[in-house]
Amino acid sequence: MAWPGVAVYGFDSTGQVTAYPERGAAPRDVQRVFLRAVLPAVHQRLGWQALHASAALTSRGVLLFAASSGHGKSTLAYACRHSGLTQWADDSVVIGLTSSGAVTLALPFDFSLRPETTRFFHPERGAGVQLLGRIERASPATAPVAGICLLHRFDDDGQVRITRVEPAVAFERLLPHACTFSMAELDERRRTLEEYLDLCTRVPVWDLRYPAGLHRLAGVVGTLVHHVETQPAGAV
Amino acid sequence: MPSRIRAWVSSVRRSIRSIDEAQAAMRMLLGSWSVRRRKRHEPLATLVRRFAGQASGTSGLVPARVIDLAWLVCRASRGGGHGNCLERSLVLFRGLGEAGVRPELWFGVRAGDPRSGHVWVMLDGVPAGDDPAMLGDYVPLMVFGADGALTSGSDAVAPPSISWARTSEVKRLAG
């Protein structure tokens, strides 16, 4: 796997990665690309799936936030952490799908907050500071997938709305967020499609529509966690 | 009715020793059908919570009989073989809970193959009916306690680590 200007990464069948840095590449950039791009790709090659999403751990398992870059998934995951939950991922989530259920694996990751977001969560740091950090690995290191939220942030002053998405529609809308590193091979493509279909059937996918504004985030997290943790699990 | 299924039904009938066991077996059978239906559209954690601590008609039975019955019923419901591990384990997990002990539900994947999963029940650190040698092929990933809550995840699947190529190797690659 080549990352121009940084390194070429090779990995063996056990997943161990060797980096061949380009001349002048900064070690921190080699490590950053490893965490952000190479780790999910290696896992996908080893039989897991990788979804472009951030995530937080609730009492019902891991809740994923899928959205395109710049649509608030990192901020929402950090807001979950600020509310006392464990932040599970910032940019990609590795998922294992078996006939018995969907499980996700915690990986180390870097996170970064924009200056205005940093100032909101950490006013003591002053203006113009971008918060950067690394989470070595969430604990516990594995947990079931509780659900997936497709994020929609809007500008008016409306309420948080959470609506279940039908599996067929969810599949169509989730697939663009799949990290597809090796779709050139037909078998790999088929496996990815089958597993995402399975995931959308077995795990609830919700549309999460929430108002913009950092001061609203705590309320959004509270509503969302309440929704997930009070999903009915009645008598059999 | 195919002869294989007839043989298993006959085996279940022979193995049941009392009315209580017959009632418990019937509840287990209904439970296994419920898992079969629900597992297609419910996340694992929801399924586990749904089954944890619910009445299963096994309160008067000893744990060893609950284990025997769950394996028997789930084999019969699938017409032989070992049955389905998730159906069997959830039924057993619920049955043992009601029989007054505190089982754990374990979830693992075969080493090197995250698509090949297995679910089993542990009671006092011992597998409830599963072959310990066979379980050695699996890497435990999650454990659910008797109340259905996730009690621990596993560090067994370590994330890949990175090592740096020596300068000579980098030069050879560049050349």
Coordinates of C-alpha atoms in Angstrom, one line a residue:
Chain A
M1 CA 0.0 0.0 0.0
A2 CA 1.7 3.2 -1.2
W3 CA 1.1 6.6 0.4
P4 CA 2.9 9.1 -1.8
G5 CA 5.3 11.4 0.2
V6 CA 5.1 9.3 3.3
A7 CA 5.8 5.5 2.9
V8 CA 5.0 2.2 1.3
Y9 CA 3.4 -0.2 3.7
G10 CA 3.7 -4.0 3.3
F11 CA 1.9 -6.6 5.5
D12 CA 2.1 -10.3 5.9
S13 CA -0.7 -12.9 6.4
T14 CA -0.7 -12.3 10.1
G15 CA -1.3 -8.6 9.6
Q16 CA 2.1 -7.4 10.8
V17 CA 3.0 -4.2 8.9
T18 CA 6.4 -3.1 7.7
A19 CA 6.8 0.6 6.7
Y20 CA 9.2 1.7 4.0
P21 CA 9.4 5.5 4.6
E22 CA 10.1 7.8 1.7
R23 CA 13.2 10.0 2.0
G24 CA 12.4 12.9 4.4
A25 CA 9.1 11.6 5.6
A26 CA 8.4 12.5 9.2
P27 CA 8.0 9.5 11.5
R28 CA 4.8 10.9 13.0
D29 CA 3.3 11.1 9.5
V30 CA 4.3 7.4 8.9
Q31 CA 2.6 6.5 12.1
R32 CA -0.5 8.7 11.4
V33 CA -1.1 7.2 8.0
F34 CA -0.6 3.7 9.6
L35 CA -3.4 4.3 12.1
R36 CA -5.8 6.1 9.8
A37 CA -5.5 4.2 6.6
V38 CA -3.3 1.1 6.8
L39 CA -4.8 -0.5 9.9
P40 CA -8.4 -0.6 8.5
A41 CA -7.1 -1.9 5.1
V42 CA -5.1 -4.6 6.8
H43 CA -8.1 -5.7 8.8
Q44 CA -10.2 -5.8 5.7
R45 CA -7.7 -8.0 4.1
L46 CA -7.8 -10.3 7.1
G47 CA -11.5 -10.8 6.8
W48 CA -13.0 -7.9 8.7
Q49 CA -15.0 -5.0 7.3
A50 CA -14.0 -1.4 7.7
L51 CA -16.6 1.4 7.8
H52 CA -15.8 5.1 7.5
A53 CA -17.3 6.2 10.8
S54 CA -16.6 7.4 14.3
A55 CA -18.0 5.5 17.3
A56 CA -18.7 5.4 21.0
L57 CA -19.4 2.6 23.4
T58 CA -22.8 2.5 25.2
S59 CA -24.2 -0.1 27.5
R60 CA -25.8 -1.8 24.5
G61 CA -22.6 -2.0 22.5
V62 CA -20.9 0.3 20.1
L63 CA -22.8 3.0 18.3
L64 CA -21.4 4.1 15.0
F65 CA -21.7 7.5 13.4
A66 CA -21.4 7.4 9.6
A67 CA -21.0 10.5 7.5
S68 CA -18.8 12.1 4.9
S69 CA -15.8 14.1 6.1
G70 CA -16.7 17.4 7.6
H71 CA -20.2 16.4 8.5
G72 CA -19.7 16.2 12.3
K73 CA -18.8 12.6 13.0
S74 CA -15.6 13.3 14.9
T75 CA -17.2 16.1 16.8
L76 CA -20.2 13.9 17.8
A77 CA -17.9 11.1 18.9
Y78 CA -15.8 13.5 21.0
A79 CA -19.1 14.9 22.5
C80 CA -19.9 11.4 23.5
R81 CA -16.6 11.1 25.2
H82 CA -17.1 14.5 26.9
S83 CA -20.5 13.1 28.2
G84 CA -18.7 10.2 29.9
L85 CA -18.9 7.5 27.2
T86 CA -15.9 5.7 25.8
Q87 CA -14.8 7.0 22.4
W88 CA -14.3 3.9 20.2
A89 CA -13.1 5.4 16.9
D90 CA -12.7 8.7 15.1
D91 CA -12.5 7.9 11.4
S92 CA -12.9 4.1 10.8
V93 CA -14.5 1.2 12.6
V94 CA -13.5 -2.4 12.0
I95 CA -16.4 -4.9 12.1
G96 CA -16.5 -8.7 12.2
L97 CA -19.6 -10.4 10.8
T98 CA -20.3 -13.9 11.8
S99 CA -23.5 -15.9 11.7
S100 CA -23.9 -15.2 15.4
G101 CA -23.6 -11.4 15.3
A102 CA -21.7 -8.3 14.5
V103 CA -18.7 -7.4 16.7
T104 CA -16.3 -4.5 16.5
L105 CA -12.7 -4.3 17.4
A106 CA -11.1 -1.3 19.1
L107 CA -8.1 0.0 17.4
P108 CA -5.7 2.8 18.3
F109 CA -6.6 6.1 16.6
D110 CA -5.7 9.7 16.3
F111 CA -8.2 12.4 16.7
S112 CA -8.2 16.1 16.0
L113 CA -10.7 18.9 16.8
R114 CA -11.0 22.1 14.9
P115 CA -10.0 25.2 16.9
E116 CA -13.6 26.4 17.5
T117 CA -14.6 22.9 18.7
T118 CA -11.5 22.7 20.9
R119 CA -12.4 26.1 22.4
F120 CA -16.0 24.9 23.1
F121 CA -14.9 21.7 24.9
H122 CA -11.8 23.1 26.5
P123 CA -12.1 26.9 26.9
E124 CA -9.0 26.9 29.1
R125 CA -6.9 26.2 26.1
G126 CA -7.7 29.6 24.6
A127 CA -8.6 30.5 21.0
G128 CA -7.0 29.2 17.8
V129 CA -5.8 26.0 19.3
Q130 CA -6.4 22.7 17.5
L131 CA -6.7 19.7 19.9
L132 CA -4.8 16.7 18.6
G133 CA -4.6 13.4 20.5
R134 CA -4.1 9.7 20.3
I135 CA -6.2 7.0 22.0
E136 CA -4.2 3.8 22.3
R137 CA -7.1 1.4 22.4
A138 CA -10.5 1.5 24.0
S139 CA -11.3 -0.9 26.8
P140 CA -12.8 -3.5 26.5
A141 CA -11.2 -4.1 23.1
T142 CA -14.2 -5.9 21.6
A143 CA -17.9 -5.2 21.8
P144 CA -21.1 -5.9 19.9
V145 CA -22.4 -3.4 17.4
A146 CA -25.4 -1.7 18.8
G147 CA -26.4 0.3 15.8
I148 CA -25.4 2.7 13.1
C149 CA -26.4 6.4 12.8
L150 CA -26.4 8.2 9.5
L151 CA -25.7 11.8 10.4
H152 CA -27.6 14.8 9.0
R153 CA -26.8 18.1 10.6
F154 CA -29.2 20.9 9.8
D155 CA -29.1 24.6 10.4
D156 CA -32.6 25.4 11.7
D157 CA -33.6 25.2 15.4
G158 CA -35.5 21.9 15.2
Q159 CA -35.5 19.0 17.5
V160 CA -33.3 15.9 17.4
R161 CA -35.0 13.2 15.2
I162 CA -34.1 9.6 15.1
T163 CA -35.8 7.3 12.6
R164 CA -35.1 3.7 11.7
V165 CA -34.0 3.1 8.1
E166 CA -35.3 0.1 6.3
P167 CA -32.5 -2.5 5.6
A168 CA -32.6 -2.2 1.9
V169 CA -32.4 1.6 2.0
A170 CA -29.8 1.4 4.8
F171 CA -27.6 -0.8 2.6
E172 CA -27.8 1.7 -0.3
R173 CA -26.9 4.6 2.0
L174 CA -24.2 2.8 4.1
L175 CA -22.2 1.3 1.2
P176 CA -20.7 4.7 0.2
H177 CA -19.1 4.8 3.7
A178 CA -17.5 1.3 3.3
C179 CA -13.8 1.5 3.3
T180 CA -13.1 -0.5 0.1
F181 CA -9.4 -1.0 -0.3
S182 CA -9.4 -4.1 -2.6
M183 CA -12.6 -4.0 -4.6
A184 CA -10.8 -4.9 -7.8
E185 CA -11.1 -8.6 -7.0
L186 CA -14.5 -10.0 -7.7
D187 CA -14.6 -12.3 -4.7
E188 CA -13.7 -9.4 -2.4
R189 CA -16.4 -7.2 -3.9
R190 CA -19.0 -9.9 -3.5
R191 CA -18.0 -10.5 0.1
T192 CA -18.2 -6.8 0.9
L193 CA -21.7 -6.5 -0.6
E194 CA -22.9 -9.6 1.1
E195 CA -21.6 -8.6 4.5
Y196 CA -23.0 -5.1 4.3
L197 CA -26.4 -6.5 3.4
D198 CA -26.1 -8.8 6.4
L199 CA -25.0 -5.9 8.6
C200 CA -28.0 -3.7 7.6
T201 CA -30.4 -6.5 8.2
R202 CA -29.1 -7.5 11.7
V203 CA -28.1 -4.1 13.1
P204 CA -30.5 -1.2 13.3
V205 CA -29.6 1.8 11.1
W206 CA -31.0 5.1 12.1
D207 CA -31.2 8.5 10.5
L208 CA -30.0 11.0 13.1
R209 CA -31.1 14.5 12.2
Y210 CA -29.8 17.1 14.7
P211 CA -29.4 20.8 14.8
A212 CA -26.1 22.5 14.2
G213 CA -24.4 24.3 17.1
L214 CA -21.9 23.0 19.6
H215 CA -24.0 24.0 22.5
R216 CA -26.7 21.5 21.3
L217 CA -24.4 18.5 21.3
A218 CA -24.8 17.4 24.9
G219 CA -28.6 17.2 24.3
V220 CA -28.1 15.3 21.0
V221 CA -25.9 12.7 22.8
G222 CA -28.4 12.4 25.7
T223 CA -31.3 11.8 23.3
L224 CA -29.3 9.4 21.2
V225 CA -28.0 7.3 24.1
H226 CA -31.5 7.2 25.7
H227 CA -32.9 6.0 22.4
V228 CA -30.3 3.2 22.0
E229 CA -30.4 2.0 25.6
T230 CA -34.1 1.9 25.8
Q231 CA -34.6 -0.2 22.7
P232 CA -37.2 -2.8 23.6
A233 CA -35.9 -6.2 24.6
G234 CA -39.2 -7.7 25.7
A235 CA -40.2 -11.3 26.5
V236 CA -39.5 -14.1 24.2
Chain B
M1 CA -41.2 -36.8 8.3
P2 CA -37.6 -37.6 7.3
S3 CA -36.2 -40.6 9.1
R4 CA -33.3 -38.6 10.6
I5 CA -35.8 -36.1 12.2
R6 CA -38.0 -39.0 13.4
A7 CA -35.0 -40.6 15.1
W8 CA -34.2 -37.3 16.9
V9 CA -37.8 -36.8 18.0
S10 CA -37.8 -40.3 19.4
S11 CA -34.5 -39.7 21.1
V12 CA -35.9 -36.6 22.8
R13 CA -38.9 -38.5 24.0
R14 CA -36.7 -41.2 25.5
S15 CA -34.4 -38.8 27.2
I16 CA -37.1 -36.7 29.0
R17 CA -37.7 -38.0 32.5
S18 CA -40.5 -36.0 34.0
I19 CA -43.4 -33.6 33.2
D20 CA -41.2 -30.7 34.4
E21 CA -38.5 -31.7 31.9
A22 CA -41.0 -32.1 29.1
Q23 CA -42.3 -28.6 29.8
A24 CA -38.8 -27.1 30.0
A25 CA -37.9 -28.9 26.7
M26 CA -41.0 -27.4 25.0
R27 CA -40.0 -23.9 26.3
M28 CA -36.5 -24.5 25.0
L29 CA -37.8 -25.5 21.6
L30 CA -39.9 -22.4 21.4
G31 CA -36.9 -20.3 22.5
S32 CA -34.7 -21.8 19.9
W33 CA -37.2 -21.0 17.2
S34 CA -37.5 -17.5 18.5
V35 CA -33.7 -17.0 18.3
R36 CA -33.7 -18.4 14.7
R37 CA -36.3 -15.8 13.7
R38 CA -34.8 -12.9 15.7
K39 CA -31.1 -13.3 15.0
R40 CA -31.7 -12.2 11.4
H41 CA -32.8 -8.7 12.4
E42 CA -31.6 -8.1 16.0
P43 CA -28.1 -7.2 17.2
L44 CA -26.4 -9.7 19.4
A45 CA -26.5 -7.6 22.6
T46 CA -30.3 -7.1 22.3
L47 CA -30.8 -10.8 21.8
V48 CA -28.7 -11.6 24.9
R49 CA -30.6 -9.1 27.0
R50 CA -33.9 -10.4 25.7
F51 CA -33.0 -13.9 27.0
A52 CA -31.1 -13.1 30.2
G53 CA -33.1 -13.9 33.3
Q54 CA -36.3 -14.8 31.6
A55 CA -38.6 -17.7 32.7
S56 CA -37.8 -20.9 30.9
G57 CA -39.5 -23.5 33.0
T58 CA -36.2 -24.9 34.4
S59 CA -36.3 -23.6 38.0
G60 CA -36.9 -27.1 39.4
L61 CA -34.1 -28.7 37.4
V62 CA -30.4 -29.3 38.2
P63 CA -27.9 -27.5 35.9
A64 CA -26.6 -30.8 34.5
R65 CA -30.1 -31.7 33.3
V66 CA -30.6 -28.2 31.8
I67 CA -27.4 -28.7 29.8
D68 CA -28.5 -32.1 28.6
L69 CA -31.9 -30.9 27.6
A70 CA -30.7 -27.8 25.8
W71 CA -28.3 -29.8 23.7
L72 CA -30.9 -32.4 23.0
V73 CA -33.7 -30.0 22.1
C74 CA -31.5 -27.8 19.9
R75 CA -30.1 -30.8 18.0
A76 CA -33.6 -32.1 17.5
S77 CA -34.9 -28.7 16.3
R78 CA -32.3 -28.8 13.6
G79 CA -32.8 -32.4 12.7
G80 CA -29.5 -33.7 14.1
G81 CA -25.9 -32.6 14.0
H82 CA -24.8 -30.2 16.8
G83 CA -27.6 -27.7 16.1
N84 CA -27.0 -24.0 15.9
C85 CA -24.6 -22.6 18.5
L86 CA -26.4 -19.3 19.0
E87 CA -29.8 -20.9 19.4
R88 CA -28.5 -23.5 21.8
S89 CA -26.4 -21.1 23.8
L90 CA -29.1 -18.6 24.4
V91 CA -31.6 -21.3 25.3
L92 CA -29.0 -22.8 27.7
F93 CA -28.0 -19.4 29.1
R94 CA -31.6 -18.7 29.9
G95 CA -32.3 -22.1 31.3
L96 CA -29.2 -22.2 33.6
G97 CA -30.0 -18.7 34.8
E98 CA -33.5 -19.8 35.9
A99 CA -32.0 -23.0 37.5
G100 CA -30.3 -20.7 40.0
V101 CA -26.7 -20.6 38.7
R102 CA -24.8 -17.8 37.0
P103 CA -23.8 -18.7 33.5
E104 CA -21.7 -16.6 31.2
L105 CA -22.2 -16.4 27.4
W106 CA -19.0 -16.3 25.4
F107 CA -18.6 -15.2 21.9
G108 CA -15.5 -15.9 19.8
V109 CA -14.1 -16.3 16.3
R110 CA -11.9 -18.9 14.9
A111 CA -8.3 -17.8 15.0
G112 CA -7.4 -16.1 11.8
D113 CA -11.0 -16.1 10.4
P114 CA -13.3 -13.4 11.9
R115 CA -16.2 -14.7 9.8
S116 CA -16.2 -18.0 11.6
G117 CA -17.9 -17.3 14.9
H118 CA -19.0 -19.5 17.8
V119 CA -21.1 -18.9 20.9
W120 CA -20.9 -21.0 24.0
V121 CA -21.9 -21.0 27.6
M122 CA -19.4 -21.3 30.5
L123 CA -20.5 -22.3 34.0
D124 CA -18.0 -21.9 36.8
G125 CA -15.2 -21.7 34.3
V126 CA -16.2 -24.9 32.5
P127 CA -17.9 -25.1 29.1
A128 CA -21.5 -26.2 29.4
G129 CA -21.5 -29.1 26.9
D130 CA -19.0 -27.8 24.4
D131 CA -15.8 -29.7 23.8
P132 CA -12.9 -27.8 25.5
A133 CA -10.5 -29.0 22.8
M134 CA -12.7 -27.6 20.0
L135 CA -13.1 -24.3 21.9
G136 CA -9.3 -24.1 21.8
D137 CA -9.6 -23.2 18.1
Y138 CA -11.5 -20.0 18.9
V139 CA -10.3 -16.7 20.2
P140 CA -12.8 -15.4 22.8
L141 CA -13.9 -11.8 22.0
M142 CA -16.8 -11.0 24.3
V143 CA -18.3 -12.3 27.5
F144 CA -21.9 -11.5 28.6
G145 CA -22.7 -11.9 32.3
A146 CA -25.8 -13.7 33.7
D147 CA -27.7 -10.4 33.6
G148 CA -27.1 -10.1 29.9
A149 CA -24.7 -7.2 30.1
L150 CA -21.3 -7.2 28.4
T151 CA -18.9 -7.9 31.2
S152 CA -15.6 -7.9 29.3
G153 CA -14.2 -7.7 25.8
S154 CA -11.0 -9.4 25.0
D155 CA -7.5 -8.2 24.2
A156 CA -6.9 -11.5 22.4
V157 CA -7.1 -10.1 19.0
A158 CA -4.2 -7.6 19.1
P159 CA -4.1 -5.0 16.4
P160 CA -1.3 -5.3 13.9
S161 CA 1.8 -3.5 14.9
I162 CA 4.1 -1.6 12.7
S163 CA 7.8 -2.1 12.2
W164 CA 10.2 0.0 10.3
A165 CA 12.2 -1.3 7.4
R166 CA 16.0 -0.9 7.6
T167 CA 17.5 1.9 5.5
S168 CA 19.1 -0.6 3.1
E169 CA 15.7 -2.1 2.4
V170 CA 14.1 1.3 1.8
K171 CA 16.9 2.2 -0.6
R172 CA 16.5 -1.1 -2.5
L173 CA 12.7 -0.5 -2.7
A174 CA 13.3 3.0 -4.0
G175 CA 16.0 1.8 -6.5

